[in-house]
């Protein structure tokens, strides 16, 4: 058996124990104290094998001390400390082990992925396997809310790296790697109409609500499923009372694009919206937030390497694409080979049945250890 896989199996209980500690340390995006507690816990868990520091962007950076004297290039593992689960969720959704899985808030997205990587580094140290490159783990505090504060820091660290492994969960119960993610953006459309009494002065009014409804029909038509472009008016508001012709209404619109070139066309469509009722005015704000992670040649090469290393462990690693974003979108857009979705295998991210498969812990830990030794060096020459 592969020595790394054997080590990961022998250390599965300890890995599960660290996952439990991580899950029970609640860290929603909107709780700075929760995030801080989690990062201190993470720092403590790598104290003997890494040097850790807070970055100016509020992230946590661990630089590992690994065996081997030649250090050329750098591998970046990317993760996030925050979860979507509010403080106190752990009381109603406690960490537990049942039916071959670990359950709990944030276990899949992505506390287990972080624990896997830490154990992968431990395996390399304990088995004294030389690592030819530097290895850093960057843990962001705000991924679930769009990475607004951490983005620049991620890009800075990524620029100094030769390859990026994103510790997000894999796709489906097979744990497929992610080689493409859509770009994500948001628009807000504000409509201003003319208020008036719905009974006394109906004709004098100009309804922002009616205008918005007509605009939404147009906007929904911007979706092009064949090209993978989706436009979702997800939230609307407007009006004050049913007997008042509404003066204001607005919609929040999420959009997703597979390729950067799609953004221009979509932008043009939004900018060309005109009011149906001339007495109404439209105001649009918004932009692309995460650029698409496109399936580049470099990413495919990285995936093929992971696929070969997984095969050595008896695992058939497949690839997938998703409409969801991650911090891997930023690093891939810089042209740095980025492989995403190689954290935990499970299902139910952001949902009550969030869980990971215990049976897939050892092969993922071993795969991360193998990738750490091989992925950056392929891009340093
Ligand atoms: Zn995540």
PDB file of C-alpha atoms in Angstrom, residues 107-348:
ATOM      1  CA  UNK A 107     -17.853  20.255   8.263  1.00  0.00           C
ATOM      2  CA  UNK A 108     -17.865  19.988   4.454  1.00  0.00           C
ATOM      3  CA  UNK A 109     -17.451  23.672   3.617  1.00  0.00           C
ATOM      4  CA  UNK A 110     -14.707  23.618   4.656  1.00  0.00           C
ATOM      5  CA  UNK A 111     -13.426  22.697   8.104  1.00  0.00           C
ATOM      6  CA  UNK A 112     -12.627  19.118   7.077  1.00  0.00           C
ATOM      7  CA  UNK A 113     -10.667  20.303   4.032  1.00  0.00           C
ATOM      8  CA  UNK A 114      -8.451  22.435   6.280  1.00  0.00           C
ATOM      9  CA  UNK A 115      -7.909  19.513   8.683  1.00  0.00           C
ATOM     10  CA  UNK A 116      -7.069  17.244   5.726  1.00  0.00           C
ATOM     11  CA  UNK A 117      -4.368  19.605   4.517  1.00  0.00           C
ATOM     12  CA  UNK A 118      -2.849  19.940   7.983  1.00  0.00           C
ATOM     13  CA  UNK A 119      -2.704  16.144   8.285  1.00  0.00           C
ATOM     14  CA  UNK A 120      -1.235  15.883   4.788  1.00  0.00           C
ATOM     15  CA  UNK A 121       1.600  18.162   5.969  1.00  0.00           C
ATOM     16  CA  UNK A 122       1.990  16.085   9.138  1.00  0.00           C
ATOM     17  CA  UNK A 123       2.300  12.931   7.004  1.00  0.00           C
ATOM     18  CA  UNK A 124       5.147  14.483   4.979  1.00  0.00           C
ATOM     19  CA  UNK A 125       6.951  15.474   8.189  1.00  0.00           C
ATOM     20  CA  UNK A 126       6.497  12.150   9.989  1.00  0.00           C
ATOM     21  CA  UNK A 127       7.414  10.043   6.953  1.00  0.00           C
ATOM     22  CA  UNK A 128      10.286  12.438   6.220  1.00  0.00           C
ATOM     23  CA  UNK A 129       9.306  12.819   2.564  1.00  0.00           C
ATOM     24  CA  UNK A 130      11.290  15.615   0.907  1.00  0.00           C
ATOM     25  CA  UNK A 131       9.199  18.445  -0.507  1.00  0.00           C
ATOM     26  CA  UNK A 132      10.939  20.356  -3.321  1.00  0.00           C
ATOM     27  CA  UNK A 133       8.980  23.608  -2.890  1.00  0.00           C
ATOM     28  CA  UNK A 134       7.750  26.022  -0.219  1.00  0.00           C
ATOM     29  CA  UNK A 135       4.233  25.342   1.040  1.00  0.00           C
ATOM     30  CA  UNK A 136       1.817  27.957   2.367  1.00  0.00           C
ATOM     31  CA  UNK A 137      -1.762  27.686   3.596  1.00  0.00           C
ATOM     32  CA  UNK A 138      -3.859  30.852   3.354  1.00  0.00           C
ATOM     33  CA  UNK A 139      -7.111  30.896   5.310  1.00  0.00           C
ATOM     34  CA  UNK A 140      -9.475  33.755   4.508  1.00  0.00           C
ATOM     35  CA  UNK A 141     -12.109  35.166   6.874  1.00  0.00           C
ATOM     36  CA  UNK A 142     -14.811  36.258   4.422  1.00  0.00           C
ATOM     37  CA  UNK A 143     -15.128  33.803   1.516  1.00  0.00           C
ATOM     38  CA  UNK A 144     -18.808  33.107   2.132  1.00  0.00           C
ATOM     39  CA  UNK A 145     -19.626  36.803   1.808  1.00  0.00           C
ATOM     40  CA  UNK A 146     -17.657  37.411  -1.394  1.00  0.00           C
ATOM     41  CA  UNK A 147     -14.043  37.817  -0.122  1.00  0.00           C
ATOM     42  CA  UNK A 148     -14.255  41.606  -0.394  1.00  0.00           C
ATOM     43  CA  UNK A 149     -11.596  42.334   2.229  1.00  0.00           C
ATOM     44  CA  UNK A 150      -9.347  39.335   1.568  1.00  0.00           C
ATOM     45  CA  UNK A 151      -9.252  39.352  -2.231  1.00  0.00           C
ATOM     46  CA  UNK A 152      -6.210  41.615  -2.670  1.00  0.00           C
ATOM     47  CA  UNK A 153      -4.241  39.606  -0.103  1.00  0.00           C
ATOM     48  CA  UNK A 154      -5.120  36.339  -1.822  1.00  0.00           C
ATOM     49  CA  UNK A 155      -3.934  37.728  -5.136  1.00  0.00           C
ATOM     50  CA  UNK A 156      -0.654  38.949  -3.609  1.00  0.00           C
ATOM     51  CA  UNK A 157       0.170  35.542  -2.108  1.00  0.00           C
ATOM     52  CA  UNK A 158      -1.017  33.728  -5.244  1.00  0.00           C
ATOM     53  CA  UNK A 159       1.310  35.793  -7.466  1.00  0.00           C
ATOM     54  CA  UNK A 160       4.242  34.400  -5.490  1.00  0.00           C
ATOM     55  CA  UNK A 161       2.999  30.830  -6.014  1.00  0.00           C
ATOM     56  CA  UNK A 162       3.441  28.339  -8.842  1.00  0.00           C
ATOM     57  CA  UNK A 163       0.226  26.417  -8.257  1.00  0.00           C
ATOM     58  CA  UNK A 164      -2.859  26.718  -6.083  1.00  0.00           C
ATOM     59  CA  UNK A 165      -4.853  23.921  -4.451  1.00  0.00           C
ATOM     60  CA  UNK A 166      -8.274  25.042  -3.214  1.00  0.00           C
ATOM     61  CA  UNK A 167      -9.533  23.027  -0.252  1.00  0.00           C
ATOM     62  CA  UNK A 168     -13.215  23.417  -1.140  1.00  0.00           C
ATOM     63  CA  UNK A 169     -15.303  20.224  -1.167  1.00  0.00           C
ATOM     64  CA  UNK A 170     -15.412  18.103  -4.298  1.00  0.00           C
ATOM     65  CA  UNK A 171     -18.503  17.770  -6.471  1.00  0.00           C
ATOM     66  CA  UNK A 172     -21.027  15.097  -5.529  1.00  0.00           C
ATOM     67  CA  UNK A 173     -20.445  11.967  -3.484  1.00  0.00           C
ATOM     68  CA  UNK A 174     -17.629  11.039  -5.887  1.00  0.00           C
ATOM     69  CA  UNK A 175     -15.737  14.166  -4.825  1.00  0.00           C
ATOM     70  CA  UNK A 176     -14.939  15.315  -8.341  1.00  0.00           C
ATOM     71  CA  UNK A 177     -12.302  18.032  -8.626  1.00  0.00           C
ATOM     72  CA  UNK A 178     -13.384  21.418  -9.979  1.00  0.00           C
ATOM     73  CA  UNK A 179     -11.538  22.724 -13.005  1.00  0.00           C
ATOM     74  CA  UNK A 180     -13.968  25.505 -13.927  1.00  0.00           C
ATOM     75  CA  UNK A 181     -16.194  27.853 -11.993  1.00  0.00           C
ATOM     76  CA  UNK A 182     -18.455  30.530 -13.322  1.00  0.00           C
ATOM     77  CA  UNK A 183     -17.773  34.196 -12.716  1.00  0.00           C
ATOM     78  CA  UNK A 184     -20.271  35.845 -10.388  1.00  0.00           C
ATOM     79  CA  UNK A 185     -21.613  39.352 -10.312  1.00  0.00           C
ATOM     80  CA  UNK A 186     -24.549  41.359  -9.060  1.00  0.00           C
ATOM     81  CA  UNK A 187     -26.642  44.229 -10.280  1.00  0.00           C
ATOM     82  CA  UNK A 188     -29.094  46.375  -8.376  1.00  0.00           C
ATOM     83  CA  UNK A 189     -31.857  48.004 -10.420  1.00  0.00           C
ATOM     84  CA  UNK A 190     -33.634  50.925  -8.775  1.00  0.00           C
ATOM     85  CA  UNK A 191     -36.787  52.270 -10.367  1.00  0.00           C
ATOM     86  CA  UNK A 192     -38.135  55.697  -9.474  1.00  0.00           C
ATOM     87  CA  UNK A 193     -41.742  56.399 -10.415  1.00  0.00           C
ATOM     88  CA  UNK A 194     -44.268  59.046  -9.479  1.00  0.00           C
ATOM     89  CA  UNK A 195     -46.328  58.567  -6.324  1.00  0.00           C
ATOM     90  CA  UNK A 196     -49.985  59.407  -6.234  1.00  0.00           C
ATOM     91  CA  UNK A 197     -53.317  58.361  -4.692  1.00  0.00           C
ATOM     92  CA  UNK A 198     -54.453  55.106  -6.263  1.00  0.00           C
ATOM     93  CA  UNK A 199     -58.101  56.222  -6.072  1.00  0.00           C
ATOM     94  CA  UNK A 200     -58.115  59.984  -6.446  1.00  0.00           C
ATOM     95  CA  UNK A 201     -55.237  60.650  -8.859  1.00  0.00           C
ATOM     96  CA  UNK A 202     -54.531  57.334 -10.535  1.00  0.00           C
ATOM     97  CA  UNK A 203     -53.580  58.780 -13.912  1.00  0.00           C
ATOM     98  CA  UNK A 204     -51.089  61.218 -12.348  1.00  0.00           C
ATOM     99  CA  UNK A 205     -49.050  58.405 -10.882  1.00  0.00           C
ATOM    100  CA  UNK A 206     -46.415  56.292 -12.518  1.00  0.00           C
ATOM    101  CA  UNK A 207     -45.854  53.009 -10.749  1.00  0.00           C
ATOM    102  CA  UNK A 208     -42.294  51.987 -10.014  1.00  0.00           C
ATOM    103  CA  UNK A 209     -43.603  48.521  -9.096  1.00  0.00           C
ATOM    104  CA  UNK A 210     -45.262  47.988 -12.490  1.00  0.00           C
ATOM    105  CA  UNK A 211     -42.192  49.350 -14.282  1.00  0.00           C
ATOM    106  CA  UNK A 212     -39.921  47.022 -12.301  1.00  0.00           C
ATOM    107  CA  UNK A 213     -42.136  44.038 -13.134  1.00  0.00           C
ATOM    108  CA  UNK A 214     -41.787  44.798 -16.841  1.00  0.00           C
ATOM    109  CA  UNK A 215     -38.014  45.282 -16.530  1.00  0.00           C
ATOM    110  CA  UNK A 216     -37.683  41.949 -14.717  1.00  0.00           C
ATOM    111  CA  UNK A 217     -39.283  40.167 -17.674  1.00  0.00           C
ATOM    112  CA  UNK A 218     -36.596  41.683 -19.914  1.00  0.00           C
ATOM    113  CA  UNK A 219     -33.763  40.936 -17.480  1.00  0.00           C
ATOM    114  CA  UNK A 220     -34.842  37.315 -17.016  1.00  0.00           C
ATOM    115  CA  UNK A 221     -34.529  37.033 -20.792  1.00  0.00           C
ATOM    116  CA  UNK A 222     -30.776  37.733 -20.554  1.00  0.00           C
ATOM    117  CA  UNK A 223     -30.318  34.143 -19.344  1.00  0.00           C
ATOM    118  CA  UNK A 224     -28.745  31.946 -22.006  1.00  0.00           C
ATOM    119  CA  UNK A 225     -28.657  28.414 -20.627  1.00  0.00           C
ATOM    120  CA  UNK A 226     -26.944  27.010 -23.680  1.00  0.00           C
ATOM    121  CA  UNK A 227     -23.973  29.316 -23.135  1.00  0.00           C
ATOM    122  CA  UNK A 228     -24.134  28.853 -19.375  1.00  0.00           C
ATOM    123  CA  UNK A 229     -25.096  32.475 -18.705  1.00  0.00           C
ATOM    124  CA  UNK A 230     -27.663  32.867 -15.937  1.00  0.00           C
ATOM    125  CA  UNK A 231     -29.355  36.025 -14.690  1.00  0.00           C
ATOM    126  CA  UNK A 232     -31.475  35.771 -11.557  1.00  0.00           C
ATOM    127  CA  UNK A 233     -33.577  38.630 -10.181  1.00  0.00           C
ATOM    128  CA  UNK A 234     -33.539  37.089  -6.717  1.00  0.00           C
ATOM    129  CA  UNK A 235     -34.853  39.851  -4.462  1.00  0.00           C
ATOM    130  CA  UNK A 236     -37.421  42.558  -5.205  1.00  0.00           C
ATOM    131  CA  UNK A 237     -38.915  45.283  -3.075  1.00  0.00           C
ATOM    132  CA  UNK A 238     -41.059  48.317  -3.679  1.00  0.00           C
ATOM    133  CA  UNK A 239     -44.097  50.331  -2.774  1.00  0.00           C
ATOM    134  CA  UNK A 240     -45.438  51.409   0.577  1.00  0.00           C
ATOM    135  CA  UNK A 241     -49.197  50.701   0.605  1.00  0.00           C
ATOM    136  CA  UNK A 242     -51.651  49.126  -1.798  1.00  0.00           C
ATOM    137  CA  UNK A 243     -53.558  52.414  -2.178  1.00  0.00           C
ATOM    138  CA  UNK A 244     -50.435  54.364  -3.157  1.00  0.00           C
ATOM    139  CA  UNK A 245     -48.960  54.249  -6.645  1.00  0.00           C
ATOM    140  CA  UNK A 246     -45.414  53.188  -5.866  1.00  0.00           C
ATOM    141  CA  UNK A 247     -42.673  55.803  -6.132  1.00  0.00           C
ATOM    142  CA  UNK A 248     -39.819  53.346  -5.699  1.00  0.00           C
ATOM    143  CA  UNK A 249     -38.998  49.731  -6.378  1.00  0.00           C
ATOM    144  CA  UNK A 250     -35.792  47.772  -6.719  1.00  0.00           C
ATOM    145  CA  UNK A 251     -34.408  44.388  -7.626  1.00  0.00           C
ATOM    146  CA  UNK A 252     -31.191  42.594  -6.708  1.00  0.00           C
ATOM    147  CA  UNK A 253     -29.935  40.457  -9.547  1.00  0.00           C
ATOM    148  CA  UNK A 254     -27.292  37.717  -9.466  1.00  0.00           C
ATOM    149  CA  UNK A 255     -25.521  36.810 -12.698  1.00  0.00           C
ATOM    150  CA  UNK A 256     -23.096  34.019 -13.611  1.00  0.00           C
ATOM    151  CA  UNK A 257     -20.878  33.710 -16.669  1.00  0.00           C
ATOM    152  CA  UNK A 258     -18.572  30.864 -17.728  1.00  0.00           C
ATOM    153  CA  UNK A 259     -16.132  33.113 -19.607  1.00  0.00           C
ATOM    154  CA  UNK A 260     -14.823  36.616 -19.030  1.00  0.00           C
ATOM    155  CA  UNK A 261     -15.763  37.581 -22.600  1.00  0.00           C
ATOM    156  CA  UNK A 262     -19.432  37.045 -21.698  1.00  0.00           C
ATOM    157  CA  UNK A 263     -19.357  39.922 -19.210  1.00  0.00           C
ATOM    158  CA  UNK A 264     -19.147  42.644 -21.868  1.00  0.00           C
ATOM    159  CA  UNK A 265     -22.227  41.468 -23.736  1.00  0.00           C
ATOM    160  CA  UNK A 266     -24.208  41.165 -20.556  1.00  0.00           C
ATOM    161  CA  UNK A 267     -23.035  44.598 -19.384  1.00  0.00           C
ATOM    162  CA  UNK A 268     -24.224  46.076 -22.652  1.00  0.00           C
ATOM    163  CA  UNK A 269     -27.640  44.474 -22.251  1.00  0.00           C
ATOM    164  CA  UNK A 270     -28.059  45.849 -18.728  1.00  0.00           C
ATOM    165  CA  UNK A 271     -26.857  49.317 -19.761  1.00  0.00           C
ATOM    166  CA  UNK A 272     -29.342  49.403 -22.627  1.00  0.00           C
ATOM    167  CA  UNK A 273     -32.394  48.946 -20.388  1.00  0.00           C
ATOM    168  CA  UNK A 274     -34.860  51.787 -20.987  1.00  0.00           C
ATOM    169  CA  UNK A 275     -37.991  52.594 -19.002  1.00  0.00           C
ATOM    170  CA  UNK A 276     -41.262  51.433 -20.607  1.00  0.00           C
ATOM    171  CA  UNK A 277     -43.027  54.310 -18.879  1.00  0.00           C
ATOM    172  CA  UNK A 278     -41.131  57.530 -19.697  1.00  0.00           C
ATOM    173  CA  UNK A 279     -42.078  59.057 -16.355  1.00  0.00           C
ATOM    174  CA  UNK A 280     -40.063  56.359 -14.577  1.00  0.00           C
ATOM    175  CA  UNK A 281     -36.288  56.382 -14.317  1.00  0.00           C
ATOM    176  CA  UNK A 282     -33.871  53.491 -13.936  1.00  0.00           C
ATOM    177  CA  UNK A 283     -30.643  53.436 -11.970  1.00  0.00           C
ATOM    178  CA  UNK A 284     -28.268  50.485 -12.305  1.00  0.00           C
ATOM    179  CA  UNK A 285     -25.302  49.695 -10.082  1.00  0.00           C
ATOM    180  CA  UNK A 286     -23.184  46.601  -9.948  1.00  0.00           C
ATOM    181  CA  UNK A 287     -20.392  44.635 -11.525  1.00  0.00           C
ATOM    182  CA  UNK A 288     -18.578  41.339 -11.726  1.00  0.00           C
ATOM    183  CA  UNK A 289     -17.441  40.239  -8.273  1.00  0.00           C
ATOM    184  CA  UNK A 290     -15.556  36.991  -8.933  1.00  0.00           C
ATOM    185  CA  UNK A 291     -14.050  36.492 -12.395  1.00  0.00           C
ATOM    186  CA  UNK A 292     -14.692  33.072 -13.930  1.00  0.00           C
ATOM    187  CA  UNK A 293     -12.216  30.284 -13.245  1.00  0.00           C
ATOM    188  CA  UNK A 294     -11.775  29.166 -16.807  1.00  0.00           C
ATOM    189  CA  UNK A 295     -10.631  25.687 -17.740  1.00  0.00           C
ATOM    190  CA  UNK A 296      -7.150  26.686 -18.884  1.00  0.00           C
ATOM    191  CA  UNK A 297      -4.417  24.412 -20.206  1.00  0.00           C
ATOM    192  CA  UNK A 298      -2.436  24.894 -16.990  1.00  0.00           C
ATOM    193  CA  UNK A 299      -5.395  23.869 -14.854  1.00  0.00           C
ATOM    194  CA  UNK A 300      -6.034  20.805 -17.014  1.00  0.00           C
ATOM    195  CA  UNK A 301      -2.378  19.817 -16.634  1.00  0.00           C
ATOM    196  CA  UNK A 302      -2.688  20.188 -12.861  1.00  0.00           C
ATOM    197  CA  UNK A 303      -5.870  18.118 -12.888  1.00  0.00           C
ATOM    198  CA  UNK A 304      -4.187  15.406 -14.956  1.00  0.00           C
ATOM    199  CA  UNK A 305      -1.383  15.262 -12.401  1.00  0.00           C
ATOM    200  CA  UNK A 306      -3.933  14.941  -9.573  1.00  0.00           C
ATOM    201  CA  UNK A 307      -5.765  12.260 -11.532  1.00  0.00           C
ATOM    202  CA  UNK A 308      -2.572  10.239 -11.945  1.00  0.00           C
ATOM    203  CA  UNK A 309      -1.638  10.616  -8.257  1.00  0.00           C
ATOM    204  CA  UNK A 310      -5.182   9.629  -7.219  1.00  0.00           C
ATOM    205  CA  UNK A 311      -5.007   6.540  -9.442  1.00  0.00           C
ATOM    206  CA  UNK A 312      -1.881   5.479  -7.495  1.00  0.00           C
ATOM    207  CA  UNK A 313      -4.149   5.535  -4.426  1.00  0.00           C
ATOM    208  CA  UNK A 314      -6.792   3.443  -6.169  1.00  0.00           C
ATOM    209  CA  UNK A 315      -9.129   6.403  -6.696  1.00  0.00           C
ATOM    210  CA  UNK A 316     -10.632   7.496  -9.992  1.00  0.00           C
ATOM    211  CA  UNK A 317     -10.572  11.315  -9.753  1.00  0.00           C
ATOM    212  CA  UNK A 318     -12.935  13.000 -12.187  1.00  0.00           C
ATOM    213  CA  UNK A 319     -13.315  16.669 -13.019  1.00  0.00           C
ATOM    214  CA  UNK A 320     -16.373  18.917 -12.921  1.00  0.00           C
ATOM    215  CA  UNK A 321     -17.436  22.502 -13.384  1.00  0.00           C
ATOM    216  CA  UNK A 322     -19.783  24.528 -11.213  1.00  0.00           C
ATOM    217  CA  UNK A 323     -21.766  27.743 -11.141  1.00  0.00           C
ATOM    218  CA  UNK A 324     -20.612  28.415  -7.581  1.00  0.00           C
ATOM    219  CA  UNK A 325     -17.554  30.566  -6.920  1.00  0.00           C
ATOM    220  CA  UNK A 326     -14.581  30.284  -4.578  1.00  0.00           C
ATOM    221  CA  UNK A 327     -11.340  32.125  -3.933  1.00  0.00           C
ATOM    222  CA  UNK A 328      -9.925  29.884  -6.663  1.00  0.00           C
ATOM    223  CA  UNK A 329     -11.696  32.176  -9.153  1.00  0.00           C
ATOM    224  CA  UNK A 330      -9.265  34.970  -8.222  1.00  0.00           C
ATOM    225  CA  UNK A 331      -6.093  32.894  -8.466  1.00  0.00           C
ATOM    226  CA  UNK A 332      -7.136  31.206 -11.729  1.00  0.00           C
ATOM    227  CA  UNK A 333      -7.950  34.605 -13.264  1.00  0.00           C
ATOM    228  CA  UNK A 334      -4.324  35.641 -12.579  1.00  0.00           C
ATOM    229  CA  UNK A 335      -3.234  32.746 -14.784  1.00  0.00           C
ATOM    230  CA  UNK A 336      -1.922  30.619 -11.915  1.00  0.00           C
ATOM    231  CA  UNK A 337      -2.685  26.900 -12.309  1.00  0.00           C
ATOM    232  CA  UNK A 338      -5.516  26.307  -9.846  1.00  0.00           C
ATOM    233  CA  UNK A 339      -7.126  23.023  -8.883  1.00  0.00           C
ATOM    234  CA  UNK A 340     -10.280  23.338  -6.813  1.00  0.00           C
ATOM    235  CA  UNK A 341     -12.624  20.941  -5.031  1.00  0.00           C
ATOM    236  CA  UNK A 342      -9.994  18.595  -3.607  1.00  0.00           C
ATOM    237  CA  UNK A 343     -11.038  19.036   0.026  1.00  0.00           C
ATOM    238  CA  UNK A 344     -13.604  16.797   1.678  1.00  0.00           C
ATOM    239  CA  UNK A 345     -16.044  14.474  -0.071  1.00  0.00           C
ATOM    240  CA  UNK A 346     -19.659  14.735   1.061  1.00  0.00           C
ATOM    241  CA  UNK A 347     -22.855  16.641   0.495  1.00  0.00           C
ATOM    242  CA  UNK A 348     -25.179  19.283   1.894  1.00  0.00           C
TER     243      UNK A 348
END
